[in-house]
Amino acid sequence: MNPECQNPENERNLDFCQSCGGTILLRDRYRAIKPIGSGSFGKTFLAIDEDKPSKPSCVIKQFFPQARDPETLSKASELFAREALRLDELGVHPQIPNLFAYFAQEEQQYLVQEFIEGEDLKAVLTIDGVFNEIQIRSFLNSLLSILKFIHQHKVIHRDIKLENIIRRTDGELVLVDFGAATANSATALTGTGTVIGTMGYAPPEQILGRPIYASDIYSLGVTCLCLLTGMNPFDIYDAEEEIWIWRDRTPATVSAELGYILDKMVESTRRQRYKSADEILQDLNPVPEDPTIPVSPPQDTSLEVLTKTTWKKSQNLTGHKHHIYSLAFNPTGKMLASGSRDGTIKLWSLSTRKLLQTLTGHSTWVNTVAFDRTGQVLASGSGDKTIKLWSIRTGQLLETLSGYSSSVDSVDFSANGRILISTGDRKTVMVRSTKTGKVLQVLMGHREYVNCVAFSPVGNIAASASCDKTARLWNVKTGELLHTLVGHEGWLNTVAFSPDGELLASGSVDRTIALWSVRSGQMLQRLSGHLSKVYALVFSAEGNLLASGGGDGLKLWSVKTGEEISGLGYDSEELYTVAFSPEGNILATGGKKTISLWEK
C-alpha cells in the first residue's frame, strides 16, 4: 500500500512488504489483492477482509493525489472525506455500496467499502450491445429510485455515467463513486463551486459550478442516450446547433413517449428540464384508468357545464387597417401579437388592453406570427417570401430568413425553441435552426400547396395541412413521414395539436373539422356545423375545448363529445384566426380589422 514502493508484489501470507518494509494489512484487517483502478486522486484495490472467517471481498480506495499544490490537495482531501461521509449516510440503500471503514494510516487516507461483483455499464455495452426501449425503461425505473433516495438525503451525485453504474451478477444496478457528491444547501445553490463531473455528461449549470438536483437527471438522461446508441456523449450532440442528435444514431425504435422523456431529461435549460425523479417516474409509468372507477369530476368536460360557462365579448382591439390573419399569445399570457394584411405586426398589452408597439419591416401582408418558448422572440411570415425574427424587449428586427419561393403562410416554434418550421416552398415544409437560421430539413411529400404547419407541444412531431386534402405528421428530427391523414373532401387550411400532443385537429374548406389520433393516425371523429370553410383552429389550455374560426364566424366544440356548444351569441363575421391564452381564460379572434377578446 506504499505508493512510493518500487516493487509492491508480495506473498499472500506476509504482513510487511519485502521491498520497502511497509505494512501490507490495513488496520491489521484489510489486505489488498490487486489494483482495479486509478485516477488523479488515488488508487482502488480489490481486497479481502481478513478479520472475517469467510474472507469476503471488499474495495480499498487510497487517497494519493498526483497534484502537489496546497489548494488542490486540500480540495481533493475534502472530497475524499466527503465520499466517506456520503457512503456512511447512503449505504443503507440496497443499490449503493456500504461503507465499512474510513481511516488514516501511515499518513495516507483510506476508505473501505462493499465490493460489487459485476460489470460497469460501459463493459456491458461492449458485451451485450445497445439497449432497446424495454431495457431503457427498466434502467430508468431502477436508477430513478436511487436518485430519489439520495436527493431526499439532500445529496447530488454529480458524476452519473456508464462507468459509475455496475450491473451486479444478479442483474441489479448499483450506483457507485460518490467522490464527487455534494450536500445541497442554500449556500451550494447560490455560490459558485469547483467544477466536478465528467464532460459530456455534466449539464451547463454544473460546468459553471452550480449543480442542482436536476443536474443528476441530465447526467442520467445522457447515460440513457449512450446506452441507446452505444456512443459517447460527444458523438450524439451537435455542438454547433446545440441539439442532441441521438435519434439519428440509435438502431432501436423509440416511442414518442419515451423520446419525450429523454429529451426533457437532457434539456440544457434548467427550467425546461425535469425537476425531480418523481416527475419522470410519473411520465414513465402513467397510472392506467380503472374503468370501474368513475372519472371525477366528469362535469369538467361535459357539454352541459361547458354550455353554461358562457364566453362573453369583453373588448375589441382596433388599429389594423386590413384583415387580421394571425394571433398569438406570449407564454405568460400578458401580451398578444397580431399579424395583418396591412403588412404590420401589433403587440397588445392584455392588462391594459392597449397597443404597445407596431412592428414594421415586411413589404406586404403578414400571414402568421408565433412566439418562441421564452416569449422574447417573435417570428413573422409574410407574402414577401421572408420570415422575420423580432426582439420583443426592444422591438428591433433580429434577423430576416429568406430563400423561400412563395408566400410564408405559417410558422411555429418547437417546444424547446431550437427549431422553426414554416411553409414557403409550395409543396414542402421548411425546418430551420433558430440559432443559425440554417435549413435542417425540407419535408417533402405533399402534392399541392401547404397552407399550415404546427409543432406538437410534446417531442419532435410536426403537422402540415395541404391543398392535396391531406394532413401529414412528421418526425422533424429525422424527416420521417409518420402518418398521412386522409378523410377530408376539400383542401385543408389549418391544423392544431391538443396540449398533451395526443390529438390533432384539422379544418377544411369542406366545412368540417376532423380529430385524429397522433399515435395511430386514425380519424376519431368529424365535427360538422360550419356553413362555410374552416380557416383556423385552437385547443384550450385544458384541452377540453376546441375553437374554430371560419367564413361563418366562431364556434366552440366539446372535445370529449364532439358537439358544438351553441347559443352563446358569437359574432358571425368571417374569422381568419383564433387563439386561447395560456391560462385558457381569454379567447382572441381576428377578422376584418378588429380583434375581439372573449372571457368566461
C-alpha positions in Angstrom: 0.0 0.0 0.0 3.1 2.3 0.0 2.6 4.4 -3.1 6.4 5.0 -3.3 7.3 1.3 -3.2 9.2 0.2 -6.3 8.3 -3.5 -6.0 5.0 -3.9 -4.2 4.4 -7.6 -5.1 4.3 -9.9 -2.1 3.2 -13.3 -1.0 -0.4 -13.5 0.4 0.7 -14.6 3.9 3.0 -11.7 4.6 2.2 -8.7 6.9 5.1 -6.5 5.7 6.4 -5.7 2.3 9.6 -7.4 1.4 10.7 -4.4 -0.7 10.0 -1.4 1.4 9.0 -2.8 4.8 5.7 -1.1 4.7 2.6 -2.5 6.3 0.6 -4.7 4.0 -2.5 -5.2 6.2 -4.6 -2.0 6.8 -5.7 -1.8 10.4 -4.4 -5.4 10.7 -7.5 -6.4 8.8 -7.8 -5.4 5.1 -5.5 -7.0 2.6 -5.2 -5.6 -0.9 -5.1 -8.3 -3.6 -4.8 -6.3 -6.9 -5.3 -2.8 -8.2 -8.6 -2.3 -10.1 -8.4 1.4 -10.9 -6.6 4.6 -10.6 -7.1 8.3 -11.1 -5.7 11.7 -10.4 -6.6 11.5 -6.7 -5.7 7.9 -5.8 -5.9 4.2 -6.4 -8.5 1.5 -5.9 -7.8 -2.1 -4.9 -9.7 -5.3 -4.7 -9.1 -6.6 -1.2 -10.2 -9.2 1.4 -11.4 -8.7 4.9 -9.0 -11.0 6.9 -11.0 -10.4 10.1 -14.0 -12.4 9.0 -13.9 -16.2 8.7 -15.4 -16.1 5.1 -12.7 -13.7 4.0 -15.2 -11.6 2.0 -14.1 -9.3 -0.8 -14.1 -5.5 -0.3 -12.7 -2.4 -2.0 -10.0 -0.2 -0.7 -9.8 3.4 -2.0 -6.5 5.0 -1.2 -6.2 8.8 -1.3 -3.0 9.6 -3.2 -3.4 12.8 -5.3 -0.9 13.5 -8.1 -1.3 17.2 -7.7 1.1 18.9 -5.2 -0.2 22.5 -4.9 -1.8 23.1 -1.5 -5.2 24.3 -2.7 -5.8 21.2 -4.9 -4.5 18.9 -2.2 -6.9 20.4 0.3 -9.8 20.2 -2.1 -9.0 16.6 -3.0 -8.7 15.6 0.6 -12.0 17.3 1.4 -13.7 15.3 -1.5 -12.3 12.1 -0.2 -13.6 12.6 3.3 -16.9 13.7 1.8 -17.2 10.5 -0.1 -16.8 8.5 3.1 -19.5 10.7 4.8 -21.9 10.2 1.9 -21.4 6.5 1.8 -22.0 6.3 5.5 -25.3 8.1 5.1 -26.5 6.4 1.9 -25.1 2.9 2.1 -28.3 1.7 3.7 -29.8 1.7 0.2 -29.5 -1.7 -1.4 -28.2 -0.1 -4.7 -25.5 1.9 -3.1 -22.3 0.3 -1.7 -21.9 0.1 2.1 -19.1 1.9 3.9 -17.0 -0.5 6.1 -14.3 1.9 7.3 -12.7 5.3 6.9 -9.3 6.0 8.5 -5.7 7.2 8.1 -2.7 5.0 8.3 1.0 6.0 7.8 -0.1 9.5 6.6 -2.4 8.1 4.0 -6.2 8.2 3.9 -8.3 5.2 3.1 -11.9 4.1 2.9 -13.1 0.5 2.6 -16.4 -0.2 1.0 -18.6 -3.1 -0.2 -17.3 -4.9 -3.3 -20.0 -5.0 -6.0 -19.4 -8.0 -8.2 -20.4 -7.4 -11.7 -19.6 -5.2 -14.8 -20.0 -1.4 -15.2 -22.4 -0.4 -18.0 -19.6 0.6 -20.3 -18.4 -3.0 -20.2 -22.0 -4.2 -20.5 -22.4 -2.2 -23.7 -19.3 -3.9 -25.2 -20.6 -7.3 -24.2 -24.3 -7.1 -24.9 -24.7 -4.2 -27.3 -27.1 -1.3 -27.2 -30.2 -1.2 -25.1 -33.7 -1.3 -26.5 -36.8 0.7 -25.2 -37.8 -2.0 -22.7 -34.3 -2.1 -21.2 -34.1 1.7 -21.0 -37.4 1.9 -19.2 -36.3 -0.8 -16.7 -32.9 1.0 -16.3 -34.7 4.3 -15.6 -37.1 2.9 -13.1 -34.1 1.4 -11.2 -31.8 4.4 -11.3 -34.6 6.9 -10.6 -35.4 5.2 -7.3 -31.7 5.7 -6.3 -31.8 9.3 -7.3 -35.0 9.9 -5.4 -33.3 8.4 -2.3 -30.1 10.4 -2.5 -31.9 13.6 -3.3 -34.2 13.1 -0.3 -31.0 13.0 1.7 -30.0 16.3 0.1 -27.1 14.8 -1.9 -26.3 15.5 -5.5 -24.1 12.7 -7.1 -22.6 14.9 -9.8 -20.9 12.1 -11.7 -23.6 9.8 -13.1 -22.2 8.0 -16.2 -21.8 4.5 -17.6 -18.6 3.7 -15.6 -20.3 4.6 -12.3 -23.2 2.2 -12.7 -22.5 -1.5 -12.1 -24.7 -4.4 -13.1 -24.4 -7.0 -10.4 -24.3 -10.7 -11.2 -27.9 -10.9 -10.1 -28.9 -8.1 -12.6 -29.4 -5.4 -10.0 -27.9 -2.0 -10.8 -25.7 -0.2 -8.3 -24.6 3.4 -8.3 -21.0 3.9 -7.2 -18.3 6.5 -6.8 -19.7 9.2 -4.5 -16.4 11.0 -4.5 -17.9 13.9 -6.5 -21.2 14.0 -4.5 -22.1 17.2 -2.6 -24.7 18.1 0.0 -27.2 20.5 -1.4 -27.8 23.6 0.7 -28.7 27.3 0.3 -25.0 28.1 0.1 -24.4 25.4 -2.5 -27.2 26.8 -4.6 -26.1 30.4 -4.6 -22.3 30.1 -4.5 -20.1 29.1 -7.4 -18.2 25.9 -6.5 -15.5 23.7 -8.0 -16.3 22.1 -11.4 -16.6 18.4 -10.8 -18.1 15.8 -13.1 -17.4 14.3 -16.5 -17.6 16.4 -19.6 -20.4 15.4 -21.9 -22.4 14.1 -19.0 -22.4 17.2 -16.9 -25.1 19.9 -17.6 -24.3 23.6 -18.2 -25.0 24.7 -14.6 -22.8 22.0 -13.2 -19.9 23.1 -15.5 -20.4 26.6 -14.1 -20.0 25.1 -10.6 -23.7 25.4 -9.6 -25.1 21.8 -9.5 -28.7 21.2 -8.6 -30.8 18.0 -8.2 -31.8 18.3 -11.9 -28.1 18.1 -12.8 -28.2 14.4 -11.9 -31.3 14.0 -14.0 -29.4 15.5 -17.0 -26.5 13.1 -16.5 -28.8 10.1 -16.2 -30.5 11.2 -19.4 -27.2 11.4 -21.2 -26.4 7.9 -19.9 -29.6 6.6 -21.4 -28.7 8.1 -24.8 -25.3 6.4 -24.6 -27.0 3.1 -23.8 -29.4 3.5 -26.8 -26.6 4.5 -29.3 -23.5 2.8 -27.9 -21.7 6.1 -28.4 -20.1 8.6 -26.1 -21.9 11.9 -25.5 -19.8 14.0 -27.8 -20.8 11.8 -30.8 -24.5 12.3 -30.2 -24.5 16.1 -29.6 -24.3 18.7 -32.3 -22.3 21.5 -30.6 -22.9 23.9 -33.5 -26.7 23.6 -33.3 -26.7 22.9 -29.6 -29.0 19.9 -30.0 -28.9 16.2 -29.2 -28.9 14.1 -32.4 -29.3 10.7 -30.7 -32.3 9.7 -32.8 -30.0 9.7 -35.9 -27.6 7.4 -34.1 -29.7 4.8 -32.4 -30.6 1.5 -34.1 -33.5 1.0 -31.7 -37.1 2.1 -32.2 -38.1 4.6 -29.5 -41.7 5.5 -28.8 -42.8 9.2 -28.9 -43.5 8.9 -25.1 -40.0 7.7 -24.2 -38.4 10.1 -26.6 -40.2 13.0 -25.0 -39.0 11.9 -21.5 -35.4 11.6 -22.7 -35.4 14.9 -24.5 -36.8 16.6 -21.4 -34.2 15.0 -19.2 -31.3 16.4 -21.3 -32.7 19.9 -21.7 -29.8 22.3 -21.3 -32.1 24.9 -19.8 -33.0 24.0 -16.2 -36.5 25.5 -16.5 -37.3 23.1 -19.3 -35.8 20.0 -17.6 -37.5 17.6 -15.2 -37.1 18.9 -11.6 -37.3 15.6 -9.8 -37.1 11.8 -10.1 -40.8 11.6 -9.2 -41.8 13.7 -12.2 -40.0 11.3 -14.6 -41.4 8.2 -12.8 -45.0 9.6 -13.3 -44.5 10.1 -17.0 -42.6 6.8 -17.3 -45.3 4.8 -15.5 -48.7 6.5 -16.1 -51.4 5.1 -13.9 -54.0 3.4 -16.2 -57.5 4.4 -15.8 -59.6 1.9 -13.9 -62.9 1.5 -15.8 -64.7 0.5 -12.6 -63.9 3.9 -11.0 -65.8 6.9 -12.4 -63.7 9.8 -13.5 -64.0 12.7 -11.2 -65.2 15.3 -11.8 -66.9 14.3 -15.0 -68.6 17.6 -15.3 -65.3 19.3 -16.2 -65.7 18.4 -19.9 -69.4 17.7 -20.1 -71.4 19.6 -22.7 -73.9 20.7 -20.1 -71.4 22.6 -18.0 -69.5 23.9 -21.0 -72.7 25.4 -22.3 -73.4 27.1 -19.0 -69.8 28.5 -19.0 -70.7 31.5 -21.2 -68.0 33.3 -23.0 -68.7 37.0 -23.3 -67.0 39.5 -25.5 -65.1 41.9 -23.2 -63.4 44.2 -25.7 -62.4 44.9 -29.3 -58.9 45.9 -30.1 -58.7 48.2 -33.1 -55.8 49.7 -35.1 -55.1 47.4 -38.0 -56.2 48.8 -41.4 -56.9 45.4 -43.0 -57.8 41.8 -42.2 -56.1 40.1 -39.3 -54.6 36.9 -40.4 -52.8 35.6 -37.3 -52.9 35.9 -33.5 -50.5 34.6 -30.8 -50.3 35.0 -27.0 -46.9 35.1 -25.4 -46.1 32.3 -22.9 -47.2 34.4 -19.9 -50.5 35.4 -21.4 -49.8 39.1 -20.8 -49.2 40.0 -24.5 -51.0 39.4 -27.7 -49.3 39.7 -31.1 -51.4 40.2 -34.3 -50.3 40.0 -38.0 -52.3 41.7 -40.6 -52.8 42.1 -44.4 -51.8 45.7 -43.8 -48.2 44.5 -43.5 -47.8 45.3 -39.8 -47.5 43.4 -36.6 -49.0 44.8 -33.5 -48.2 43.9 -29.9 -51.0 44.4 -27.3 -51.0 44.5 -23.5 -53.6 42.2 -22.0 -53.6 44.0 -18.7 -54.3 47.5 -20.1 -55.8 46.3 -23.5 -53.7 49.0 -25.1 -51.4 48.9 -28.1 -47.7 48.5 -27.0 -45.9 48.9 -30.4 -46.2 48.3 -34.1 -43.5 46.3 -35.9 -42.9 47.2 -39.5 -40.5 45.7 -42.0 -42.4 43.3 -44.2 -43.1 44.7 -47.7 -46.5 43.1 -47.9 -49.1 41.3 -45.8 -48.2 39.4 -42.7 -49.8 35.9 -42.7 -48.5 34.4 -39.5 -46.9 35.2 -36.1 -45.6 32.9 -33.3 -43.7 33.4 -30.0 -40.8 31.2 -29.0 -40.9 29.5 -25.6 -39.2 32.4 -23.8 -41.6 34.9 -25.2 -38.6 37.1 -26.1 -38.6 36.4 -29.8 -41.4 36.7 -32.3 -41.4 35.1 -35.7 -43.5 36.5 -38.6 -44.1 35.1 -42.0 -45.2 37.2 -45.0 -46.2 37.3 -48.6 -42.9 38.9 -49.3 -41.3 35.4 -49.1 -39.4 36.0 -45.8 -39.6 35.2 -42.1 -38.5 37.9 -39.7 -37.4 37.4 -36.1 -38.1 40.3 -33.7 -36.9 41.1 -30.2 -39.9 41.7 -28.0 -37.9 43.6 -25.4 -36.6 46.2 -27.9 -39.0 45.8 -30.9 -35.9 45.6 -33.1 -35.6 43.2 -36.1 -33.1 40.5 -35.2 -32.9 38.6 -38.4 -34.5 38.0 -41.8 -34.7 34.5 -43.1 -35.0 34.4 -46.9 -34.7 31.7 -49.5 -38.4 31.0 -49.9 -40.0 30.6 -53.3 -43.5 31.6 -52.2 -45.5 33.3 -49.5 -44.7 32.2 -46.0 -48.2 31.4 -44.7 -47.5 29.6 -41.4 -44.6 29.4 -38.8 -44.3 27.6 -35.5 -41.5 27.0 -32.9 -40.6 23.7 -31.4 -41.3 23.2 -27.7 -37.6 23.7 -26.8 -37.4 26.8 -29.1 -34.5 25.5 -31.1 -36.4 24.7 -34.3 -38.6 26.8 -36.5 -40.9 25.2 -39.1 -42.7 27.0 -41.8 -44.5 26.8 -45.2 -43.0 28.8 -48.0 -41.8 26.4 -50.8 -45.2 25.5 -52.1 -45.4 21.7 -51.5 -42.8 21.4 -48.8 -42.2 22.2 -45.1 -39.0 24.0 -44.2 -37.2 23.2 -40.9 -34.6 25.7 -39.7 -32.4 26.2 -36.7 -33.4 29.2 -34.7 -29.8 29.8 -33.6 -28.1 29.8 -37.0 -31.1 30.1 -39.4 -29.6 27.0 -41.2 -32.1 24.8 -43.1 -32.0 21.4 -41.2 -34.7 19.5 -43.2 -37.0 20.0 -46.1 -40.1 17.8 -45.6 -41.5 16.6 -49.0 -44.5 14.5 -49.8 -47.5 16.8 -50.3 -48.7 17.0 -53.9 -50.2 20.5 -53.6 -49.6 23.8 -51.7 -49.0 23.6 -48.0 -51.2 26.0 -46.1 -50.4 25.5 -42.4 -47.8 23.9 -40.1 -47.9 23.2 -36.4 -45.4 21.8 -33.9 -46.6 19.4 -31.2 -46.1 20.6 -27.6 -44.6 17.2 -27.0 -41.5 15.7 -28.7 -40.4 16.3 -32.2 -43.6 15.8 -34.1 -45.0 18.4 -36.5 -48.1 18.5 -38.7 -48.8 20.1 -42.1 -52.1 20.8 -43.9 -52.3 21.0 -47.7 -54.5 21.7 -50.7 -54.0 18.0 -51.6 -56.8 17.3 -49.0 -54.4 15.6 -46.5 -52.6 16.4 -43.3 -49.3 14.8 -42.6 -47.4 14.0 -39.4 -43.6 14.2 -39.4 -40.7 13.4 -37.2 -38.9 16.7 -37.6 -35.5 15.5 -36.3 -35.3 12.6 -38.8 -37.5 13.9 -41.6 -39.6 10.7 -41.4 -43.2 10.8 -42.5 -45.2 9.2 -39.7 -48.7 9.3 -41.0 -50.7 10.7 -43.9 -54.2 11.7 -42.7 -56.9 11.2 -45.3 -60.6 11.9 -44.9 -61.4 15.5 -45.9 -63.2 16.2 -49.2 -61.6 19.6 -49.8 -58.2 21.2 -49.2 -57.1 21.8 -45.6 -56.5 25.3 -44.3 -55.4 24.6 -40.7 -54.1 22.1 -38.1 -53.7 22.3 -34.3 -52.3 20.0 -31.6 -54.0 19.4 -28.3 -51.9 20.4 -25.2 -50.9 16.9 -24.5 -49.9 16.2 -28.1 -52.3 13.2 -28.3 -54.8 14.8 -30.7 -54.6 16.7 -34.0 -57.5 18.8 -35.3 -57.7 19.7 -39.0 -60.0 22.2 -40.7 -61.1 22.2 -44.3 -62.9 24.1 -47.0 -65.3 21.1 -46.9 -66.8 22.9 -43.8 -65.8 20.1 -41.4 -63.2 19.6 -38.6 -61.6 16.2 -38.1 -60.0 15.0 -34.8 -57.1 12.5 -35.3 -55.1 10.2 -33.0 -51.4 11.4 -33.3 -50.2 7.9 -32.3 -52.2 5.9 -34.8 -53.1 8.4 -37.5 -56.7 7.3 -37.3 -59.6 9.7 -37.5 -61.5 9.7 -34.2 -64.5 11.9 -35.1 -65.7 14.5 -37.5 -67.2 17.8 -36.3 -69.9 19.3 -38.6 -71.7 22.6 -38.1 -69.8 25.3 -40.1 -71.7 26.6 -43.0 -68.6 27.9 -44.7 -64.9 26.9 -44.9 -62.9 26.5 -41.7 -59.8 28.8 -41.5 -58.4 28.4 -38.0 -58.4 26.0 -35.0 -57.0 26.1 -31.5 -57.4 24.0 -28.4 -58.0 25.5 -24.9 -55.2 25.1 -22.3 -57.1 22.3 -20.6 -57.7 20.6 -23.9 -61.4 20.2 -23.3 -62.5 22.9 -25.8 -61.8 23.5 -29.4 -62.4 26.9 -31.0 -62.8 27.2 -34.8 -62.9 30.3 -37.0 -64.5 30.2 -40.4 -66.3 32.0 -43.1 -69.4 32.0 -40.9 -67.6 33.1 -37.7 -66.7 31.5 -34.4 -67.7 28.1 -33.0 -66.8 26.3 -29.8 -66.8 22.5 -29.5 -66.6 19.9 -26.7 -63.5 17.8 -27.5 -65.0 14.9 -25.4 -68.3 14.7 -27.2 -67.6 16.4 -30.5 -70.7 18.5 -30.0 -71.0 22.2 -30.8 -71.5 24.5 -27.8 -74.2 26.7 -29.3 -76.5 29.5 -28.4 -73.8 31.8 -27.0 -74.3 34.7 -29.3 -70.9 34.8 -31.0 -70.1 37.0 -33.9 -70.8 35.5 -37.3 -68.4 37.6 -39.3 -65.6 35.9 -41.2 -62.7 34.9 -38.9 -59.2 34.0 -40.1 -57.5 33.3 -36.8 -58.3 32.2 -33.2 -56.1 31.9 -30.1 -56.5 30.9 -26.5 -54.4 32.4 -23.7 -52.1 30.1 -21.8 -54.4 30.0 -18.8 -57.4 29.4 -21.1 -59.4 32.3 -19.7 -59.2 34.6 -22.8 -60.1 33.7 -26.4 -59.0 36.1 -29.1 -60.4 36.1 -32.6 -59.3 38.1 -35.7 -61.4 39.1 -38.6 -61.8 42.3 -40.7 -59.6 45.0 -39.0 -60.8 44.0 -35.5 -59.5 41.7 -32.7 -62.2 40.5 -30.3 -61.4 39.3 -26.8 -63.8 36.8 -25.2 -63.7 35.9 -21.5 -65.6 33.5 -19.2 
